[in-house]
Amino acid sequence: MGKNEYTGARGSLTLASMAGILLIAACLRAPITAVGPLIGEIREHAGLSNVLAGLLISLPPLAFGIMSMVTPKLAKRFGIEMTLLASLLVLTIGIAARSLPYTAALFAGTMMLGFAIAVDNVLLPALIKRDYPLRVGMMTGSYTVTMSTFAGLASGVSVPLALHWQLGWRLSLLVWGLLSAAAFLVWIPRVRSIRLPKVAIASAASAKPPKRSSLLRSGLAWKVTLFMGLQSLLFYVTIAWLPDILQARGMSEASAGWMLSLMQFVSLPASFFLPILASRRRSQRSLVIVIEIASIVGFGGLLTSGPVALWVCLLGLSQGANISLGLTFFALRTRNAAQASELSGMGQSIGYLIAAAGPVLLGYLHDATGSWPLILWLMVAASALVLLAGVGAGRDTFIPEAQSADRREESESAEALTP
């Protein structure tokens, strides 16, 4: 069976395959965004400081940064489908563990679900590119919108589930384990149906990619990485502390949760259409400027008595556009798939480690000062840094391709033999 026949056999867009992919997508953010609106309840009942509450939000991106470096090796050894199935099992166990009545289990379960989601973050786009090469845009848009929709839904319903339905915060968080368990069950038949030889996640990984050190010496690679990391920091800080900031303004806990939900629903069109606009332009600098001005105005607006919904919508638009543009930069600033993979690894591993520091550091600052306005001013400053990094990353240029040591040796040998 030829390669095209194999792809066609595996890539038929059946209802079952679509459901499996979208169910995984639904699990990628909902278990994380459900925590923000409940952070006050969790902090009070678990006896956490703002630093520890911030750490709770920071653990998933920290896990993303760690796990994104090893996921391709796991998939190459066990296959994409089996690795995804295992990740869904770990995700379900992690969600269940963090709902146990022990503080240690809260943090351990959160780290477990972060590791599991990191695997899905890496493998789901790879699966779509491998099995649905003619439907990449449609499938990517579908799973991105599904991911953001359930993220917004989780933010909105977590408080009503905990308070109005009287489930408490532990059972409110446990609800999302039903979603990951459903995804696990739906994914089992796909793993069992595989009869053809497995295709590794990154056949390009078997070919020698540009060395990481060459990217570490590239100013453009660092600008893309900083853009990815700083925009992720803005997102996770907002998820962690926006409900508390709004409650400090006099908003109810449930209303603050729905504001966070509104922010994520507003991000949907931006996250879907921004990559299309970006790919049609040689330079993305003008897009970056518009996006980050919206972020600066959004965070700055929360310092005023103006309409909260407007500032939240501006933040939603900017953050939806930022994550999509950050992922798009991996392709736009590189010349080939191997180099794009290397830049993606650098951007996501270092970037998510940067993002993980945000909620913890700002939680510490709030504990020390008791000031939410200070936190908002720092978010305005961080948005300005995203603007600077994005203007550099959006320039119409490519990361230079590194010449491998073998190629250099061959070149030097050829020069030595030349009369």
Coordinates of C-alpha atoms in Angstrom, one line a residue:
M1 CA 0.0 0.0 0.0
G2 CA 1.5 3.3 -1.0
K3 CA 1.8 6.3 1.2
N4 CA -1.1 8.2 -0.3
E5 CA -3.3 5.1 0.1
Y6 CA -2.3 4.7 3.7
T7 CA -3.1 8.4 4.5
G8 CA -6.4 8.1 2.8
A9 CA -7.3 4.9 4.7
R10 CA -6.4 6.4 8.0
G11 CA -7.6 9.9 7.2
S12 CA -11.2 9.3 6.2
L13 CA -13.2 12.0 8.1
T14 CA -15.8 9.8 9.8
L15 CA -18.0 11.0 12.6
A16 CA -16.1 8.8 15.0
S17 CA -12.7 10.2 14.1
M18 CA -14.0 13.8 14.2
A19 CA -15.6 13.1 17.6
G20 CA -12.4 11.6 19.0
I21 CA -10.3 14.6 17.9
L22 CA -12.8 17.2 19.2
L23 CA -13.3 15.4 22.5
I24 CA -9.5 15.6 23.1
A25 CA -9.6 19.3 22.1
A26 CA -12.4 19.9 24.6
C27 CA -10.1 18.6 27.4
L28 CA -7.1 20.8 26.5
R29 CA -8.1 23.9 28.5
A30 CA -11.3 23.3 30.4
P31 CA -9.7 21.5 33.4
I32 CA -7.4 24.6 33.8
T33 CA -9.8 27.5 33.2
A34 CA -12.3 26.0 35.6
V35 CA -9.9 26.8 38.5
G36 CA -9.6 30.6 38.1
P37 CA -13.2 31.5 39.1
L38 CA -13.0 29.1 42.1
I39 CA -9.5 30.2 43.3
G40 CA -11.0 32.2 46.2
E41 CA -12.9 29.2 47.4
I42 CA -9.9 26.9 46.9
R43 CA -7.6 29.4 48.7
E44 CA -10.0 29.7 51.7
H45 CA -10.8 26.0 52.2
A46 CA -7.4 24.7 51.5
G47 CA -5.6 27.4 53.5
L48 CA -3.5 28.6 50.6
S49 CA -1.6 31.9 50.3
N50 CA -1.8 33.8 47.1
V51 CA 1.6 32.5 46.2
L52 CA 0.4 28.9 46.5
A53 CA -2.8 29.8 44.7
G54 CA -0.7 31.3 41.9
L55 CA 1.4 28.1 41.8
L56 CA -1.7 26.1 41.3
I57 CA -2.4 28.0 38.1
S58 CA 1.3 27.9 37.1
L59 CA 1.7 24.1 37.4
P60 CA 0.0 23.3 34.0
P61 CA 2.2 25.7 31.9
L62 CA 5.2 24.5 33.9
A63 CA 4.3 20.9 33.0
F64 CA 3.8 22.0 29.3
G65 CA 7.3 23.3 29.2
I66 CA 8.8 20.1 30.6
M67 CA 6.7 17.6 28.8
S68 CA 6.8 19.2 25.3
M69 CA 10.5 18.2 25.1
V70 CA 9.9 14.5 25.7
T71 CA 6.5 13.9 24.0
P72 CA 7.9 13.3 20.4
K73 CA 10.2 10.5 21.8
L74 CA 7.2 8.9 23.5
A75 CA 5.1 9.0 20.3
K76 CA 7.9 7.7 18.2
R77 CA 8.3 4.7 20.5
F78 CA 4.6 3.9 21.2
G79 CA 2.8 5.6 18.3
I80 CA 0.6 8.7 18.3
E81 CA -2.7 6.9 19.0
M82 CA -1.5 4.9 21.9
T83 CA 0.3 7.9 23.5
L84 CA -2.8 10.0 23.2
L85 CA -4.9 7.2 24.8
A86 CA -2.4 7.0 27.7
S87 CA -2.5 10.8 28.1
L88 CA -6.3 10.8 28.4
L89 CA -6.1 8.1 31.1
V90 CA -3.5 10.2 33.0
L91 CA -5.6 13.3 32.5
T92 CA -8.6 11.6 34.0
I93 CA -6.6 10.3 37.0
G94 CA -5.1 13.7 37.5
I95 CA -8.5 15.5 37.6
A96 CA -9.7 12.9 40.0
A97 CA -6.7 13.2 42.2
R98 CA -6.8 17.0 42.6
S99 CA -10.4 16.6 43.9
L100 CA -9.3 14.5 46.9
P101 CA -9.5 16.2 50.3
Y102 CA -5.7 16.6 50.6
T103 CA -3.7 19.7 49.6
A104 CA -0.8 17.5 48.3
A105 CA -3.3 15.7 46.0
L106 CA -4.5 19.0 44.7
F107 CA -1.0 20.0 43.5
A108 CA 0.0 16.5 42.4
G109 CA -3.2 16.0 40.4
T110 CA -2.8 19.4 38.8
M111 CA 0.8 18.5 37.7
M112 CA -0.4 15.2 36.4
L113 CA -3.2 16.8 34.3
G114 CA -0.6 19.4 33.0
F115 CA 1.7 16.6 31.8
A116 CA -1.2 14.9 30.1
I117 CA -2.5 18.0 28.4
A118 CA 1.1 18.8 27.2
V119 CA 1.2 15.5 25.4
D120 CA -2.1 16.3 23.7
N121 CA -0.9 19.9 22.8
V122 CA 2.0 18.4 20.9
L123 CA 0.4 15.4 19.3
L124 CA -3.0 16.6 18.2
P125 CA -1.7 19.0 15.6
A126 CA 0.8 16.4 14.4
L127 CA -2.0 13.8 14.1
I128 CA -4.1 16.2 12.0
K129 CA -1.2 17.1 9.7
R130 CA -0.3 13.4 9.3
D131 CA -3.7 11.9 8.7
Y132 CA -5.7 14.8 7.2
P133 CA -3.3 16.6 4.9
L134 CA -6.1 17.9 2.7
R135 CA -8.2 19.2 5.6
V136 CA -5.6 20.7 7.9
G137 CA -7.2 24.2 8.0
M138 CA -10.7 22.9 8.7
M139 CA -9.6 20.4 11.3
T140 CA -7.2 22.8 13.0
G141 CA -9.9 25.5 13.1
S142 CA -12.4 23.1 14.5
Y143 CA -10.3 21.8 17.3
T144 CA -9.1 25.3 18.2
V145 CA -12.6 26.6 18.4
T146 CA -13.7 23.5 20.4
M147 CA -10.8 24.0 22.8
S148 CA -11.6 27.7 23.4
T149 CA -15.4 27.1 23.6
F150 CA -15.0 24.5 26.4
A151 CA -12.4 26.7 28.1
G152 CA -15.0 29.5 28.2
L153 CA -17.7 27.2 29.3
A154 CA -15.6 25.8 32.2
S155 CA -14.9 29.3 33.4
G156 CA -18.6 30.2 33.4
V157 CA -20.2 27.1 35.0
S158 CA -17.5 26.3 37.7
V159 CA -19.0 28.7 40.3
P160 CA -22.6 27.8 39.6
L161 CA -21.8 24.1 39.9
A162 CA -19.9 24.7 43.2
L163 CA -22.3 27.1 44.8
H164 CA -25.8 27.0 43.2
W165 CA -25.7 23.3 42.6
Q166 CA -24.0 22.9 46.0
L167 CA -21.3 20.5 44.7
G168 CA -18.5 22.4 46.3
W169 CA -15.3 23.3 44.5
R170 CA -13.8 19.8 44.5
L171 CA -16.8 18.2 42.8
S172 CA -17.1 21.2 40.5
L173 CA -13.5 20.5 39.3
L174 CA -14.1 16.8 39.2
V175 CA -16.9 17.2 36.6
W176 CA -14.3 17.8 33.9
G177 CA -13.0 14.3 34.5
L178 CA -16.2 13.0 32.9
L179 CA -15.2 14.8 29.7
S180 CA -11.7 13.3 29.6
A181 CA -13.1 9.9 30.5
A182 CA -15.5 10.1 27.5
A183 CA -12.6 11.1 25.3
F184 CA -10.7 8.0 26.6
L185 CA -13.6 5.7 25.8
V186 CA -14.1 7.1 22.3
W187 CA -10.4 6.9 21.5
I188 CA -10.1 3.2 22.4
P189 CA -11.7 1.9 19.1
R190 CA -9.4 4.1 17.1
V191 CA -6.3 2.5 18.7
R192 CA -7.8 -1.0 18.2
S193 CA -8.6 -0.3 14.6
I194 CA -5.0 0.3 13.7
R195 CA -3.8 -2.6 11.5
L196 CA -1.5 -0.7 9.3
P197 CA 2.1 0.1 10.2
K198 CA 2.4 2.9 12.6
V199 CA 3.8 6.2 11.4
A200 CA 6.0 8.0 13.8
I201 CA 5.0 11.5 14.8
A202 CA 8.1 13.1 13.4
S203 CA 9.7 11.3 10.6
A204 CA 11.6 14.6 10.2
A205 CA 13.0 13.9 13.6
S206 CA 15.0 11.0 12.2
A207 CA 16.6 13.4 9.8
K208 CA 19.1 15.6 11.7
P209 CA 17.4 18.9 12.5
P210 CA 19.2 22.1 12.9
K211 CA 21.1 22.1 16.2
R212 CA 19.3 23.7 19.2
S213 CA 22.5 25.8 19.8
S214 CA 22.0 27.5 16.4
L215 CA 18.6 28.6 17.4
L216 CA 19.9 29.8 20.8
R217 CA 22.2 32.1 18.9
S218 CA 19.4 33.5 16.7
G219 CA 17.9 36.8 17.7
L220 CA 14.8 36.1 15.7
A221 CA 14.3 32.7 17.4
W222 CA 14.5 34.4 20.8
K223 CA 12.0 37.1 19.7
V224 CA 9.5 34.4 18.6
T225 CA 10.1 32.5 21.9
L226 CA 9.7 35.6 24.0
F227 CA 6.5 36.5 22.2
M228 CA 5.2 33.0 22.8
G229 CA 6.2 33.0 26.5
L230 CA 5.0 36.5 27.4
Q231 CA 1.7 36.2 25.7
S232 CA 1.1 32.9 27.5
L233 CA 2.1 34.7 30.7
L234 CA -0.6 37.3 30.1
F235 CA -3.2 34.5 29.5
Y236 CA -2.4 32.5 32.6
V237 CA -2.2 35.5 34.9
T238 CA -5.6 36.6 33.6
I239 CA -7.0 33.1 34.1
A240 CA -5.6 33.1 37.7
W241 CA -6.4 36.6 38.9
L242 CA -9.0 38.3 36.8
P243 CA -12.0 36.9 38.9
D244 CA -10.3 38.2 42.1
I245 CA -9.6 41.6 40.5
L246 CA -13.2 41.9 39.4
Q247 CA -14.5 40.8 42.8
A248 CA -12.3 43.5 44.4
R249 CA -14.3 46.0 42.2
G250 CA -17.5 44.7 43.8
M251 CA -18.6 42.1 41.3
S252 CA -20.1 38.8 42.6
E253 CA -18.1 35.6 42.4
A254 CA -20.4 34.1 39.7
S255 CA -20.5 37.3 37.6
A256 CA -16.7 37.4 37.7
G257 CA -16.5 33.8 36.5
W258 CA -18.8 34.7 33.6
M259 CA -16.6 37.7 32.7
L260 CA -13.7 35.3 32.4
S261 CA -16.0 33.1 30.3
L262 CA -16.9 36.1 28.1
M263 CA -13.2 36.8 27.5
Q264 CA -12.6 33.4 26.2
F265 CA -15.7 33.3 24.0
V266 CA -14.7 36.6 22.4
S267 CA -11.3 35.1 21.6
L268 CA -12.9 32.5 19.3
P269 CA -13.1 34.5 16.1
A270 CA -9.7 36.1 16.6
S271 CA -8.0 32.7 17.2
F272 CA -9.7 31.3 14.1
F273 CA -9.1 34.1 11.6
L274 CA -5.8 35.6 12.7
P275 CA -3.6 32.8 11.2
I276 CA -5.4 33.3 7.9
L277 CA -4.6 37.0 7.9
A278 CA -1.0 36.5 9.1
S279 CA -0.2 33.9 6.4
R280 CA -1.3 36.3 3.7
R281 CA 1.1 39.0 4.8
R282 CA 4.8 39.1 4.3
S283 CA 5.2 41.1 7.6
Q284 CA 2.9 40.7 10.6
R285 CA 4.1 43.9 12.4
S286 CA 0.9 45.9 11.8
L287 CA -1.2 43.0 13.2
V288 CA 1.0 42.8 16.3
I289 CA 0.6 46.5 16.9
V290 CA -3.2 46.4 16.7
I291 CA -3.3 43.3 18.9
E292 CA -1.1 44.6 21.7
I293 CA -2.7 48.0 21.7
A294 CA -6.0 46.2 22.5
S295 CA -4.2 44.3 25.3
I296 CA -2.7 47.5 26.8
V297 CA -6.1 49.3 26.6
G298 CA -7.9 46.2 28.1
F299 CA -5.6 45.9 31.2
G300 CA -5.4 49.7 31.5
G301 CA -9.2 50.0 31.3
L302 CA -9.5 47.7 34.4
L303 CA -7.7 50.4 36.3
T304 CA -10.6 52.8 35.6
S305 CA -14.3 52.8 36.5
G306 CA -15.2 52.3 32.8
P307 CA -17.3 49.4 31.4
V308 CA -15.8 46.1 32.6
A309 CA -17.3 44.1 29.7
L310 CA -15.5 46.3 27.1
W311 CA -12.1 45.8 28.7
V312 CA -12.7 42.1 29.1
C313 CA -13.7 41.8 25.4
L314 CA -10.5 43.7 24.4
L315 CA -8.5 41.2 26.4
G316 CA -10.3 38.3 24.8
L317 CA -9.6 39.5 21.3
S318 CA -6.0 40.2 22.0
Q319 CA -5.3 36.9 23.8
G320 CA -7.1 34.9 21.2
A321 CA -5.1 36.6 18.5
N322 CA -1.8 36.3 20.4
I323 CA -1.8 32.5 20.9
S324 CA -2.7 31.9 17.2
L325 CA -0.1 34.3 16.0
G326 CA 2.5 32.8 18.3
L327 CA 1.9 29.4 16.8
T328 CA 1.8 30.7 13.3
F329 CA 5.3 32.4 13.8
F330 CA 6.8 28.9 14.1
A331 CA 5.9 28.3 10.4
L332 CA 6.3 31.8 9.0
R333 CA 9.8 32.4 10.3
T334 CA 11.3 29.1 9.2
R335 CA 12.1 27.6 5.8
N336 CA 11.4 23.9 6.3
A337 CA 9.4 21.5 8.5
A338 CA 12.5 20.3 10.5
Q339 CA 13.4 23.9 11.4
A340 CA 9.8 24.7 12.3
S341 CA 9.7 21.8 14.6
E342 CA 12.9 22.9 16.3
L343 CA 11.6 26.4 16.7
S344 CA 8.3 25.1 18.1
G345 CA 10.2 23.0 20.6
M346 CA 12.2 26.0 21.8
G347 CA 9.3 28.4 21.8
Q348 CA 6.9 26.1 23.7
S349 CA 9.4 24.7 26.2
I350 CA 11.1 28.0 27.2
G351 CA 7.9 30.0 26.5
Y352 CA 5.7 28.0 28.9
L353 CA 8.4 28.1 31.6
I354 CA 8.2 31.9 31.3
A355 CA 4.4 31.7 31.5
A356 CA 4.5 29.5 34.6
A357 CA 6.3 32.2 36.6
G358 CA 3.6 34.8 36.1
P359 CA 0.8 33.7 38.4
V360 CA 3.2 32.8 41.2
L361 CA 5.2 36.1 41.1
L362 CA 2.2 38.2 40.9
G363 CA 0.5 36.3 43.6
Y364 CA 3.5 37.0 45.8
L365 CA 3.4 40.7 44.9
H366 CA -0.3 40.8 45.9
D367 CA 0.4 39.1 49.2
A368 CA 3.2 41.6 49.8
T369 CA 1.4 44.8 48.8
G370 CA -2.4 43.9 48.8
S371 CA -2.6 45.9 45.6
W372 CA -4.5 44.7 42.4
P373 CA -3.8 48.0 40.6
L374 CA 0.0 47.2 40.8
I375 CA -0.7 43.9 39.2
L376 CA -2.7 45.5 36.4
W377 CA 0.1 48.1 35.7
L378 CA 2.6 45.2 35.4
M379 CA 0.2 43.6 32.9
V380 CA 0.2 46.8 30.9
A381 CA 4.0 46.7 31.0
A382 CA 4.1 43.0 30.0
S383 CA 1.8 43.8 27.1
A384 CA 4.3 46.4 25.9
L385 CA 7.0 43.8 26.1
V386 CA 4.9 41.5 24.0
L387 CA 4.5 44.3 21.5
L388 CA 8.3 44.8 21.3
A389 CA 8.9 41.0 20.9
G390 CA 6.1 40.7 18.3
V391 CA 7.4 43.6 16.2
G392 CA 10.7 41.8 16.0
A393 CA 9.1 38.4 15.4
G394 CA 6.8 39.8 12.8
R395 CA 9.6 41.1 10.5
D396 CA 9.6 39.6 7.0
T397 CA 12.7 37.3 7.4
F398 CA 13.7 33.8 8.2
I399 CA 15.9 32.1 10.8
P400 CA 19.1 31.1 9.1
E401 CA 19.5 27.4 8.4
A402 CA 22.4 26.0 10.4
Q403 CA 25.0 24.1 8.6
S404 CA 25.6 20.8 10.4
A405 CA 29.0 19.7 11.6
D406 CA 29.1 17.0 9.0
R407 CA 28.4 19.4 6.2
R408 CA 31.1 21.8 7.5
E409 CA 33.6 18.9 7.6
E410 CA 32.7 17.8 4.1
S411 CA 33.1 21.4 2.9
E412 CA 36.4 21.8 4.6
S413 CA 37.6 18.5 3.2
A414 CA 36.5 19.5 -0.3
E415 CA 38.4 22.8 0.0
A416 CA 41.5 21.0 1.1
L417 CA 41.4 18.7 -1.9
T418 CA 40.8 21.6 -4.3
P419 CA 44.1 22.6 -6.2

